[in-house]
Amino acid sequence: MTEHEKQPTAGRDRTHEEAVENPAEQDTERNVRPDTPQPAEHDAPQEHDAQQEDGAQVSTGSETAAVPDAAIPELVIISGMSGAGRSTAAKCLEDLGWFVVDNLPPALIPTMVELGARSQGNVARIAVVVDVRGRRFFDNLRESLADLDTRGVTRRIVFLESSDDALVRRFESVRRPHPLQGDGRIVDGIAAERELLRELRGDADLVIDTSSLNVHELRAKMDAQFAGEEEPELRATVMSFGFKYGLPVDADLVADMRFLPNPHWVPELRPFSGLNEEVSAYVFNQPGAKEFLDRYAELLRLIAAGYRREGKRYVTIAIGCTGGKHRSVATSEKLAARLAAEGVETVVVHRDMGRE
Protein backbone atom coordinates (compact mmCIF):
# COMPACT_ATOMS: atom_id res chain seq x y z
CA MET A 1 0.00 0.00 0.00
CA THR A 2 1.44 3.38 -0.98
CA GLU A 3 1.52 6.41 1.29
CA HIS A 4 -1.16 8.00 -0.85
CA GLU A 5 -3.55 5.08 -0.32
CA LYS A 6 -3.37 5.52 3.45
CA GLN A 7 -4.86 9.01 3.42
CA PRO A 8 -8.10 9.95 5.19
CA THR A 9 -9.57 11.06 1.89
CA ALA A 10 -10.70 7.58 0.89
CA GLY A 11 -12.06 6.53 -2.46
CA ARG A 12 -9.14 7.66 -4.63
CA ASP A 13 -9.53 4.51 -6.68
CA ARG A 14 -12.20 6.34 -8.62
CA THR A 15 -11.25 9.08 -11.01
CA HIS A 16 -12.63 12.56 -10.52
CA GLU A 17 -14.81 12.19 -13.56
CA GLU A 18 -16.29 8.96 -12.21
CA ALA A 19 -16.82 10.40 -8.76
CA VAL A 20 -18.67 13.58 -9.64
CA GLU A 21 -22.41 13.70 -9.67
CA ASN A 22 -24.57 12.38 -12.45
CA PRO A 23 -27.31 14.91 -13.19
CA ALA A 24 -29.26 12.34 -15.20
CA GLU A 25 -29.82 9.94 -12.33
CA GLN A 26 -31.85 12.05 -9.90
CA ASP A 27 -35.17 10.91 -8.53
CA THR A 28 -37.62 13.38 -10.02
CA GLU A 29 -40.71 11.93 -8.38
CA ARG A 30 -40.02 12.71 -4.74
CA ASN A 31 -40.26 15.91 -2.79
CA VAL A 32 -39.56 14.44 0.66
CA ARG A 33 -36.68 11.97 0.79
CA PRO A 34 -37.58 8.36 1.72
CA ASP A 35 -36.07 6.62 4.70
CA THR A 36 -34.17 4.17 2.53
CA PRO A 37 -30.61 5.48 1.95
CA GLN A 38 -29.80 6.17 -1.69
CA PRO A 39 -26.52 5.44 -3.46
CA ALA A 40 -24.01 8.22 -2.92
CA GLU A 41 -23.94 10.60 -5.85
CA HIS A 42 -23.82 14.32 -6.40
CA ASP A 43 -26.94 16.31 -7.04
CA ALA A 44 -27.93 17.42 -10.44
CA PRO A 45 -30.06 20.04 -12.06
CA GLN A 46 -33.45 19.24 -13.41
CA GLU A 47 -36.87 20.79 -13.64
CA HIS A 48 -39.66 19.76 -11.31
CA ASP A 49 -43.28 20.15 -12.20
CA ALA A 50 -45.35 22.95 -10.71
CA GLN A 51 -47.03 20.70 -8.17
CA GLN A 52 -43.65 19.68 -6.71
CA GLU A 53 -42.41 23.25 -6.57
CA ASP A 54 -45.59 24.45 -4.98
CA GLY A 55 -45.24 21.82 -2.25
CA ALA A 56 -49.00 21.22 -2.43
CA GLN A 57 -49.06 18.78 0.44
CA VAL A 58 -47.89 21.44 2.94
CA SER A 59 -50.24 24.25 3.88
CA THR A 60 -49.01 27.80 4.46
CA GLY A 61 -51.21 29.64 6.90
CA SER A 62 -50.38 33.26 7.53
CA GLU A 63 -50.71 32.67 11.28
CA THR A 64 -48.27 30.24 12.87
CA ALA A 65 -48.87 28.68 16.25
CA ALA A 66 -46.34 29.36 18.97
CA VAL A 67 -44.30 26.35 20.05
CA PRO A 68 -41.97 25.82 23.02
CA ASP A 69 -38.35 26.77 22.28
CA ALA A 70 -37.17 23.29 23.27
CA ALA A 71 -39.39 21.78 20.57
CA ILE A 72 -38.05 23.85 17.68
CA PRO A 73 -35.98 21.60 15.35
CA GLU A 74 -32.45 22.39 14.31
CA LEU A 75 -32.38 23.49 10.66
CA VAL A 76 -29.76 23.21 7.93
CA ILE A 77 -30.35 24.83 4.54
CA ILE A 78 -28.36 23.22 1.72
CA SER A 79 -27.88 25.27 -1.42
CA GLY A 80 -25.23 26.06 -4.00
CA MET A 81 -24.39 25.59 -7.64
CA SER A 82 -26.26 23.05 -9.74
CA GLY A 83 -23.92 20.11 -10.18
CA ALA A 84 -21.80 20.91 -7.11
CA GLY A 85 -23.05 18.11 -4.87
CA ARG A 86 -26.22 19.21 -3.10
CA SER A 87 -27.82 15.76 -3.30
CA THR A 88 -24.73 14.05 -1.90
CA ALA A 89 -24.62 16.50 1.01
CA ALA A 90 -28.34 15.99 1.66
CA LYS A 91 -28.05 12.20 1.54
CA CYS A 92 -25.18 12.33 4.00
CA LEU A 93 -27.36 14.23 6.49
CA GLU A 94 -30.19 11.78 5.83
CA ASP A 95 -27.86 8.91 6.73
CA LEU A 96 -27.05 10.76 9.96
CA GLY A 97 -30.72 10.80 10.92
CA TRP A 98 -31.79 14.20 9.63
CA PHE A 99 -35.24 14.68 8.09
CA VAL A 100 -34.40 15.85 4.56
CA VAL A 101 -36.70 17.76 2.22
CA ASP A 102 -35.55 18.28 -1.36
CA ASN A 103 -36.43 21.34 -3.46
CA LEU A 104 -38.71 22.91 -0.87
CA PRO A 105 -39.89 26.41 -1.86
CA PRO A 106 -38.22 28.89 0.53
CA ALA A 107 -41.58 30.33 1.55
CA LEU A 108 -42.48 26.96 3.09
CA ILE A 109 -39.37 26.60 5.25
CA PRO A 110 -40.94 28.25 8.35
CA THR A 111 -43.99 26.01 7.94
CA MET A 112 -41.74 22.94 7.72
CA VAL A 113 -40.02 23.97 10.96
CA GLU A 114 -43.40 24.48 12.64
CA LEU A 115 -44.56 21.01 11.59
CA GLY A 116 -41.33 19.57 12.97
CA ALA A 117 -41.90 21.38 16.26
CA ARG A 118 -45.33 19.74 16.52
CA SER A 119 -43.84 16.25 16.10
CA GLN A 120 -43.13 15.95 19.84
CA GLY A 121 -39.42 15.49 19.28
CA ASN A 122 -39.71 12.98 16.45
CA VAL A 123 -38.27 15.50 13.99
CA ALA A 124 -35.46 17.22 15.86
CA ARG A 125 -33.23 18.01 12.88
CA ILE A 126 -34.40 19.17 9.46
CA ALA A 127 -32.32 19.69 6.31
CA VAL A 128 -33.84 21.56 3.39
CA VAL A 129 -32.38 21.67 -0.13
CA VAL A 130 -33.03 25.03 -1.82
CA ASP A 131 -31.89 25.60 -5.39
CA VAL A 132 -32.73 27.25 -8.67
CA ARG A 133 -35.15 24.49 -9.63
CA GLY A 134 -37.54 26.42 -7.42
CA ARG A 135 -36.37 29.78 -8.78
CA ARG A 136 -39.90 31.24 -8.86
CA PHE A 137 -39.82 31.07 -5.05
CA PHE A 138 -36.17 31.97 -4.51
CA ASP A 139 -36.92 35.63 -3.83
CA ASN A 140 -38.81 34.52 -0.71
CA LEU A 141 -35.71 33.03 0.91
CA ARG A 142 -34.55 36.23 2.58
CA GLU A 143 -37.97 36.78 4.13
CA SER A 144 -38.10 33.18 5.35
CA LEU A 145 -34.66 33.46 6.96
CA ALA A 146 -35.71 36.62 8.76
CA ASP A 147 -38.82 34.81 9.99
CA LEU A 148 -36.70 31.95 11.33
CA ASP A 149 -34.38 34.37 13.13
CA THR A 150 -37.40 36.02 14.77
CA ARG A 151 -38.55 32.64 16.09
CA GLY A 152 -35.12 31.82 17.47
CA VAL A 153 -34.58 28.85 15.17
CA THR A 154 -31.01 27.52 15.13
CA ARG A 155 -30.23 27.43 11.44
CA ARG A 156 -27.13 27.00 9.32
CA ILE A 157 -26.54 27.45 5.60
CA VAL A 158 -24.29 24.99 3.75
CA PHE A 159 -23.24 26.23 0.30
CA LEU A 160 -21.81 23.82 -2.29
CA GLU A 161 -19.36 25.54 -4.64
CA SER A 162 -17.45 24.33 -7.70
CA SER A 163 -15.35 25.81 -10.49
CA ASP A 164 -16.84 26.60 -13.88
CA ASP A 165 -14.59 24.02 -15.55
CA ALA A 166 -15.71 21.25 -13.19
CA LEU A 167 -19.39 22.13 -13.60
CA VAL A 168 -19.14 22.23 -17.41
CA ARG A 169 -17.48 18.79 -17.43
CA ARG A 170 -20.22 17.36 -15.23
CA PHE A 171 -23.05 18.69 -17.36
CA GLU A 172 -21.39 17.66 -20.62
CA SER A 173 -20.63 14.16 -19.33
CA VAL A 174 -24.36 13.45 -19.03
CA ARG A 175 -25.47 15.70 -21.91
CA ARG A 176 -27.88 17.66 -19.78
CA PRO A 177 -28.53 21.42 -20.02
CA HIS A 178 -28.03 23.77 -17.11
CA PRO A 179 -31.45 24.74 -15.68
CA LEU A 180 -30.76 28.45 -16.29
CA GLN A 181 -29.00 28.38 -19.66
CA GLY A 182 -32.17 28.75 -21.74
CA ASP A 183 -31.16 29.11 -25.38
CA GLY A 184 -27.57 29.90 -24.41
CA ARG A 185 -24.60 27.78 -23.42
CA ILE A 186 -23.89 25.90 -20.21
CA VAL A 187 -21.46 28.62 -19.13
CA ASP A 188 -24.25 31.19 -19.51
CA GLY A 189 -26.45 29.23 -17.14
CA ILE A 190 -23.60 28.86 -14.65
CA ALA A 191 -22.90 32.59 -14.72
CA ALA A 192 -26.58 33.40 -14.19
CA GLU A 193 -26.79 31.00 -11.26
CA ARG A 194 -23.66 32.41 -9.62
CA GLU A 195 -25.14 35.89 -9.74
CA LEU A 196 -28.45 34.65 -8.35
CA LEU A 197 -26.73 32.87 -5.44
CA ARG A 198 -24.05 35.47 -4.71
CA GLU A 199 -25.73 36.94 -1.64
CA LEU A 200 -26.65 33.54 -0.23
CA ARG A 201 -23.05 32.36 -0.59
CA GLY A 202 -21.91 35.37 1.39
CA ASP A 203 -24.31 34.47 4.22
CA ALA A 204 -23.32 30.79 4.31
CA ASP A 205 -21.96 29.29 7.53
CA LEU A 206 -20.09 26.59 5.62
CA VAL A 207 -18.81 26.75 2.03
CA ILE A 208 -17.51 23.51 0.50
CA ASP A 209 -15.65 23.59 -2.81
CA THR A 210 -16.25 20.26 -4.60
CA SER A 211 -14.20 21.01 -7.72
CA SER A 212 -11.61 18.36 -6.88
CA LEU A 213 -13.63 16.24 -4.44
CA ASN A 214 -15.10 12.86 -5.23
CA VAL A 215 -18.28 11.56 -3.58
CA HIS A 216 -16.44 9.90 -0.68
CA GLU A 217 -14.42 13.01 0.10
CA LEU A 218 -17.52 15.21 0.10
CA ARG A 219 -19.31 12.80 2.42
CA ALA A 220 -16.26 12.77 4.71
CA LYS A 221 -16.43 16.55 4.93
CA MET A 222 -20.12 16.50 5.77
CA ASP A 223 -19.59 13.74 8.34
CA ALA A 224 -16.84 15.78 9.97
CA GLN A 225 -19.19 18.74 10.36
CA PHE A 226 -22.42 17.02 11.39
CA ALA A 227 -21.74 13.52 12.72
CA GLY A 228 -21.11 14.42 16.36
CA GLU A 229 -23.93 14.10 18.88
CA GLU A 230 -22.97 17.41 20.47
CA GLU A 231 -22.21 20.52 18.47
CA PRO A 232 -18.58 21.49 19.15
CA GLU A 233 -17.67 25.11 19.59
CA LEU A 234 -15.49 25.13 16.49
CA ARG A 235 -14.69 22.65 13.74
CA ALA A 236 -11.64 23.01 11.54
CA THR A 237 -10.64 21.57 8.19
CA VAL A 238 -6.89 21.68 7.59
CA MET A 239 -6.27 21.33 3.86
CA SER A 240 -2.94 20.89 2.13
CA PHE A 241 -2.76 22.06 -1.47
CA GLY A 242 -0.39 22.90 -4.31
CA PHE A 243 -0.21 26.49 -5.52
CA LYS A 244 0.33 25.27 -9.08
CA TYR A 245 -3.19 23.79 -8.95
CA GLY A 246 -4.79 26.98 -7.66
CA LEU A 247 -5.95 28.34 -4.31
CA PRO A 248 -8.83 26.54 -2.54
CA VAL A 249 -11.85 28.80 -3.02
CA ASP A 250 -13.37 27.78 0.32
CA ALA A 251 -10.29 28.62 2.41
CA ASP A 252 -10.73 31.04 5.30
CA LEU A 253 -7.01 31.23 6.03
CA VAL A 254 -4.04 30.45 3.75
CA ALA A 255 -0.43 29.80 4.75
CA ASP A 256 2.46 29.47 2.29
CA MET A 257 5.17 26.92 3.09
CA ARG A 258 7.32 27.69 0.06
CA PHE A 259 9.78 29.56 2.29
CA LEU A 260 11.16 26.14 3.26
CA PRO A 261 13.48 24.01 1.09
CA ASN A 262 11.58 21.61 -1.14
CA PRO A 263 12.09 17.87 -0.43
CA HIS A 264 11.31 17.31 -4.12
CA TRP A 265 14.95 18.16 -4.86
CA VAL A 266 16.22 15.49 -2.46
CA PRO A 267 16.30 12.31 -4.60
CA GLU A 268 15.71 9.87 -1.75
CA LEU A 269 12.71 11.90 -0.48
CA ARG A 270 11.10 12.84 -3.80
CA PRO A 271 8.94 9.67 -4.19
CA PHE A 272 7.36 10.07 -0.76
CA SER A 273 4.75 12.48 0.61
CA GLY A 274 4.71 14.63 3.71
CA LEU A 275 3.14 11.73 5.60
CA ASN A 276 6.47 9.94 5.47
CA GLU A 277 8.41 10.35 8.74
CA GLU A 278 11.68 11.11 6.96
CA VAL A 279 10.05 13.79 4.81
CA SER A 280 8.37 15.34 7.85
CA ALA A 281 11.64 15.30 9.78
CA TYR A 282 13.43 16.95 6.86
CA VAL A 283 10.81 19.70 6.67
CA PHE A 284 10.81 20.50 10.37
CA ASN A 285 14.58 20.39 10.71
CA GLN A 286 14.79 23.40 8.39
CA PRO A 287 15.40 26.82 9.96
CA GLY A 288 12.13 28.55 10.78
CA ALA A 289 9.85 25.51 10.36
CA LYS A 290 9.20 24.76 14.03
CA GLU A 291 9.04 28.45 14.85
CA PHE A 292 6.43 28.95 12.14
CA LEU A 293 4.32 26.08 13.48
CA ASP A 294 4.46 27.44 17.03
CA ARG A 295 3.57 31.00 16.05
CA TYR A 296 0.88 30.02 13.56
CA ALA A 297 -0.77 27.77 16.14
CA GLU A 298 -0.69 30.69 18.57
CA LEU A 299 -2.24 32.96 15.94
CA LEU A 300 -4.97 30.38 15.28
CA ARG A 301 -5.82 30.30 18.98
CA LEU A 302 -6.39 34.05 18.84
CA ILE A 303 -8.48 33.78 15.66
CA ALA A 304 -10.46 30.81 16.98
CA ALA A 305 -11.45 32.75 20.09
CA GLY A 306 -12.78 35.53 17.87
CA TYR A 307 -14.63 33.07 15.64
CA ARG A 308 -16.34 31.60 18.70
CA ARG A 309 -17.40 35.04 19.91
CA GLU A 310 -18.85 35.79 16.49
CA GLY A 311 -20.69 32.46 16.33
CA LYS A 312 -18.61 31.06 13.47
CA ARG A 313 -18.58 27.26 13.76
CA TYR A 314 -16.42 26.22 10.83
CA VAL A 315 -13.02 27.27 9.56
CA THR A 316 -10.96 25.96 6.65
CA ILE A 317 -7.20 26.45 7.01
CA ALA A 318 -5.29 25.94 3.76
CA ILE A 319 -1.57 25.12 3.88
CA GLY A 320 0.14 25.38 0.51
CA CYS A 321 3.42 24.52 -1.14
CA THR A 322 4.39 24.16 -4.79
CA GLY A 323 2.81 20.80 -5.59
CA GLY A 324 0.87 19.95 -2.42
CA LYS A 325 2.88 16.80 -1.75
CA HIS A 326 5.66 17.40 0.78
CA ARG A 327 5.87 20.62 2.84
CA SER A 328 2.17 21.44 2.95
CA VAL A 329 1.20 17.85 3.81
CA ALA A 330 3.73 17.57 6.64
CA THR A 331 2.73 20.95 8.07
CA SER A 332 -1.01 20.21 7.79
CA GLU A 333 -0.59 17.01 9.79
CA LYS A 334 1.39 18.74 12.53
CA LEU A 335 -1.00 21.69 12.70
CA ALA A 336 -4.08 19.46 12.81
CA ALA A 337 -2.57 17.52 15.71
CA ARG A 338 -2.00 20.80 17.57
CA LEU A 339 -5.59 21.91 17.04
CA ALA A 340 -7.01 18.54 18.07
CA ALA A 341 -4.93 18.62 21.25
CA GLU A 342 -6.52 21.97 22.09
CA GLY A 343 -10.06 20.62 21.74
CA VAL A 344 -10.81 21.75 18.19
CA GLU A 345 -12.54 19.02 16.18
CA THR A 346 -10.32 18.73 13.14
CA VAL A 347 -10.35 16.91 9.81
CA VAL A 348 -7.37 16.81 7.45
CA VAL A 349 -7.76 16.90 3.66
CA HIS A 350 -4.81 16.56 1.27
CA ARG A 351 -6.31 18.07 -1.85
CA ASP A 352 -3.54 17.66 -4.38
CA MET A 353 -1.46 14.79 -3.05
CA GLY A 354 -1.10 12.21 -5.80
CA ARG A 355 -1.84 14.57 -8.70
CA GLU A 356 1.76 14.79 -9.87
XYZ file of C-alpha atoms in Angstrom:
356
model
C 0.000 0.000 0.000
C 1.441 3.377 -0.977
C 1.525 6.414 1.287
C -1.156 8.000 -0.848
C -3.554 5.083 -0.323
C -3.367 5.519 3.445
C -4.862 9.007 3.421
C -8.095 9.950 5.194
C -9.569 11.062 1.891
C -10.700 7.582 0.889
C -12.058 6.534 -2.457
C -9.139 7.657 -4.628
C -9.528 4.512 -6.677
C -12.199 6.335 -8.616
C -11.254 9.081 -11.014
C -12.629 12.558 -10.515
C -14.808 12.190 -13.555
C -16.286 8.958 -12.215
C -16.816 10.403 -8.759
C -18.671 13.578 -9.644
C -22.406 13.697 -9.674
C -24.572 12.380 -12.454
C -27.310 14.909 -13.186
C -29.257 12.335 -15.195
C -29.822 9.940 -12.327
C -31.845 12.052 -9.902
C -35.174 10.911 -8.534
C -37.624 13.381 -10.018
C -40.707 11.934 -8.377
C -40.017 12.707 -4.741
C -40.259 15.905 -2.789
C -39.556 14.444 0.658
C -36.675 11.973 0.788
C -37.578 8.365 1.716
C -36.066 6.624 4.699
C -34.165 4.165 2.529
C -30.610 5.480 1.955
C -29.801 6.166 -1.686
C -26.520 5.437 -3.459
C -24.013 8.216 -2.921
C -23.940 10.600 -5.849
C -23.819 14.321 -6.399
C -26.937 16.308 -7.039
C -27.926 17.424 -10.443
C -30.058 20.043 -12.064
C -33.455 19.237 -13.412
C -36.867 20.787 -13.641
C -39.658 19.757 -11.315
C -43.282 20.152 -12.198
C -45.347 22.947 -10.709
C -47.029 20.701 -8.168
C -43.655 19.685 -6.713
C -42.411 23.248 -6.573
C -45.592 24.447 -4.980
C -45.245 21.819 -2.249
C -49.003 21.218 -2.433
C -49.058 18.780 0.444
C -47.886 21.438 2.938
C -50.241 24.252 3.882
C -49.011 27.798 4.460
C -51.209 29.639 6.900
C -50.379 33.257 7.532
C -50.714 32.673 11.275
C -48.267 30.236 12.867
C -48.867 28.678 16.248
C -46.338 29.361 18.974
C -44.305 26.354 20.054
C -41.967 25.816 23.022
C -38.354 26.765 22.285
C -37.174 23.286 23.265
C -39.394 21.777 20.567
C -38.054 23.854 17.676
C -35.983 21.604 15.351
C -32.448 22.387 14.312
C -32.376 23.491 10.663
C -29.762 23.209 7.932
C -30.348 24.829 4.540
C -28.355 23.218 1.725
C -27.877 25.269 -1.415
C -25.235 26.063 -4.001
C -24.388 25.585 -7.637
C -26.262 23.046 -9.738
C -23.921 20.105 -10.179
C -21.802 20.914 -7.113
C -23.047 18.109 -4.875
C -26.216 19.210 -3.104
C -27.822 15.764 -3.302
C -24.734 14.051 -1.903
C -24.620 16.495 1.010
C -28.342 15.987 1.663
C -28.048 12.203 1.543
C -25.184 12.330 4.002
C -27.364 14.226 6.490
C -30.188 11.776 5.828
C -27.858 8.914 6.734
C -27.046 10.755 9.963
C -30.717 10.798 10.917
C -31.792 14.197 9.627
C -35.243 14.678 8.088
C -34.397 15.851 4.564
C -36.700 17.764 2.220
C -35.547 18.281 -1.363
C -36.433 21.339 -3.463
C -38.707 22.912 -0.867
C -39.893 26.407 -1.858
C -38.215 28.888 0.525
C -41.579 30.332 1.548
C -42.485 26.962 3.086
C -39.372 26.603 5.254
C -40.941 28.254 8.354
C -43.992 26.006 7.939
C -41.738 22.943 7.722
C -40.020 23.973 10.956
C -43.400 24.482 12.638
C -44.560 21.008 11.590
C -41.333 19.567 12.968
C -41.904 21.383 16.258
C -45.332 19.739 16.521
C -43.837 16.253 16.104
C -43.135 15.950 19.843
C -39.425 15.491 19.284
C -39.710 12.977 16.449
C -38.273 15.502 13.992
C -35.458 17.216 15.863
C -33.228 18.014 12.876
C -34.403 19.169 9.458
C -32.319 19.689 6.314
C -33.842 21.565 3.387
C -32.379 21.670 -0.131
C -33.026 25.027 -1.822
C -31.895 25.601 -5.388
C -32.734 27.252 -8.674
C -35.145 24.486 -9.629
C -37.541 26.423 -7.425
C -36.368 29.778 -8.776
C -39.903 31.243 -8.859
C -39.816 31.075 -5.054
C -36.169 31.968 -4.508
C -36.918 35.625 -3.833
C -38.811 34.520 -0.712
C -35.715 33.029 0.912
C -34.549 36.229 2.582
C -37.974 36.775 4.126
C -38.098 33.178 5.354
C -34.656 33.459 6.956
C -35.711 36.622 8.756
C -38.825 34.809 9.994
C -36.701 31.948 11.329
C -34.382 34.370 13.134
C -37.400 36.021 14.772
C -38.550 32.640 16.087
C -35.116 31.820 17.471
C -34.575 28.854 15.170
C -31.008 27.523 15.133
C -30.234 27.435 11.438
C -27.135 26.998 9.321
C -26.536 27.447 5.604
C -24.291 24.993 3.754
C -23.244 26.228 0.300
C -21.809 23.821 -2.294
C -19.365 25.543 -4.644
C -17.452 24.333 -7.703
C -15.350 25.810 -10.487
C -16.840 26.601 -13.880
C -14.586 24.022 -15.554
C -15.710 21.253 -13.195
C -19.389 22.130 -13.602
C -19.139 22.226 -17.407
C -17.477 18.787 -17.427
C -20.216 17.364 -15.231
C -23.045 18.691 -17.359
C -21.386 17.658 -20.615
C -20.629 14.159 -19.326
C -24.362 13.452 -19.026
C -25.470 15.697 -21.908
C -27.883 17.657 -19.781
C -28.527 21.416 -20.019
C -28.032 23.767 -17.114
C -31.448 24.742 -15.685
C -30.761 28.454 -16.290
C -28.998 28.382 -19.655
C -32.171 28.746 -21.740
C -31.159 29.113 -25.381
C -27.572 29.902 -24.415
C -24.605 27.782 -23.423
C -23.894 25.896 -20.213
C -21.462 28.619 -19.130
C -24.250 31.186 -19.511
C -26.453 29.228 -17.137
C -23.598 28.856 -14.645
C -22.899 32.592 -14.725
C -26.581 33.398 -14.186
C -26.786 31.000 -11.263
C -23.657 32.410 -9.616
C -25.135 35.886 -9.744
C -28.455 34.653 -8.347
C -26.734 32.868 -5.444
C -24.053 35.466 -4.712
C -25.734 36.940 -1.636
C -26.654 33.536 -0.225
C -23.054 32.361 -0.593
C -21.910 35.368 1.393
C -24.310 34.472 4.216
C -23.317 30.795 4.311
C -21.957 29.290 7.529
C -20.092 26.594 5.624
C -18.809 26.748 2.028
C -17.511 23.514 0.501
C -15.653 23.589 -2.814
C -16.254 20.262 -4.596
C -14.199 21.012 -7.719
C -11.614 18.357 -6.877
C -13.626 16.238 -4.436
C -15.102 12.857 -5.225
C -18.275 11.558 -3.582
C -16.442 9.901 -0.680
C -14.419 13.013 0.104
C -17.520 15.209 0.100
C -19.313 12.802 2.424
C -16.264 12.770 4.710
C -16.427 16.552 4.926
C -20.121 16.501 5.772
C -19.590 13.740 8.344
C -16.836 15.778 9.973
C -19.192 18.741 10.358
C -22.422 17.019 11.394
C -21.736 13.518 12.722
C -21.109 14.422 16.364
C -23.933 14.100 18.877
C -22.973 17.414 20.466
C -22.209 20.523 18.468
C -18.582 21.494 19.151
C -17.666 25.112 19.587
C -15.492 25.126 16.486
C -14.686 22.649 13.739
C -11.642 23.013 11.538
C -10.645 21.573 8.185
C -6.894 21.682 7.590
C -6.266 21.334 3.864
C -2.936 20.892 2.130
C -2.760 22.064 -1.473
C -0.389 22.903 -4.307
C -0.210 26.495 -5.524
C 0.328 25.269 -9.076
C -3.188 23.787 -8.951
C -4.790 26.985 -7.663
C -5.947 28.344 -4.311
C -8.829 26.542 -2.544
C -11.850 28.801 -3.015
C -13.367 27.780 0.323
C -10.293 28.615 2.409
C -10.732 31.044 5.299
C -7.008 31.226 6.030
C -4.045 30.452 3.746
C -0.427 29.799 4.753
C 2.462 29.473 2.290
C 5.173 26.916 3.094
C 7.319 27.692 0.059
C 9.779 29.559 2.292
C 11.162 26.139 3.264
C 13.478 24.010 1.087
C 11.575 21.607 -1.144
C 12.090 17.871 -0.431
C 11.307 17.311 -4.116
C 14.947 18.155 -4.858
C 16.221 15.488 -2.463
C 16.300 12.307 -4.599
C 15.706 9.872 -1.750
C 12.705 11.895 -0.482
C 11.100 12.838 -3.797
C 8.939 9.670 -4.192
C 7.361 10.067 -0.755
C 4.753 12.476 0.610
C 4.712 14.631 3.715
C 3.141 11.725 5.602
C 6.470 9.935 5.472
C 8.408 10.354 8.740
C 11.676 11.106 6.956
C 10.055 13.787 4.808
C 8.375 15.337 7.849
C 11.639 15.300 9.782
C 13.431 16.948 6.862
C 10.809 19.704 6.669
C 10.810 20.501 10.373
C 14.577 20.389 10.713
C 14.791 23.396 8.395
C 15.401 26.822 9.964
C 12.127 28.547 10.785
C 9.848 25.505 10.360
C 9.198 24.759 14.026
C 9.035 28.454 14.853
C 6.426 28.948 12.136
C 4.316 26.077 13.476
C 4.458 27.442 17.029
C 3.571 30.997 16.047
C 0.883 30.022 13.558
C -0.774 27.768 16.145
C -0.693 30.692 18.574
C -2.241 32.956 15.942
C -4.969 30.384 15.276
C -5.823 30.300 18.980
C -6.393 34.048 18.843
C -8.479 33.781 15.662
C -10.463 30.813 16.980
C -11.448 32.750 20.091
C -12.779 35.531 17.868
C -14.629 33.069 15.643
C -16.338 31.595 18.697
C -17.396 35.035 19.910
C -18.847 35.788 16.491
C -20.691 32.461 16.332
C -18.614 31.057 13.467
C -18.583 27.261 13.763
C -16.421 26.221 10.831
C -13.015 27.267 9.559
C -10.956 25.962 6.645
C -7.204 26.446 7.010
C -5.293 25.936 3.757
C -1.567 25.116 3.877
C 0.142 25.376 0.515
C 3.418 24.518 -1.144
C 4.392 24.163 -4.793
C 2.807 20.797 -5.589
C 0.867 19.953 -2.424
C 2.881 16.804 -1.749
C 5.661 17.401 0.782
C 5.873 20.620 2.844
C 2.166 21.437 2.951
C 1.201 17.851 3.815
C 3.728 17.566 6.643
C 2.727 20.951 8.068
C -1.009 20.208 7.793
C -0.594 17.012 9.786
C 1.388 18.743 12.526
C -1.004 21.689 12.698
C -4.083 19.456 12.808
C -2.570 17.519 15.709
C -1.997 20.799 17.573
C -5.592 21.912 17.036
C -7.012 18.542 18.065
C -4.933 18.622 21.255
C -6.520 21.970 22.087
C -10.062 20.621 21.745
C -10.813 21.751 18.191
C -12.545 19.019 16.182
C -10.324 18.725 13.142
C -10.354 16.907 9.812
C -7.369 16.807 7.447
C -7.761 16.897 3.655
C -4.808 16.565 1.266
C -6.312 18.071 -1.848
C -3.544 17.658 -4.382
C -1.460 14.794 -3.050
C -1.100 12.207 -5.802
C -1.840 14.572 -8.702
C 1.757 14.786 -9.867
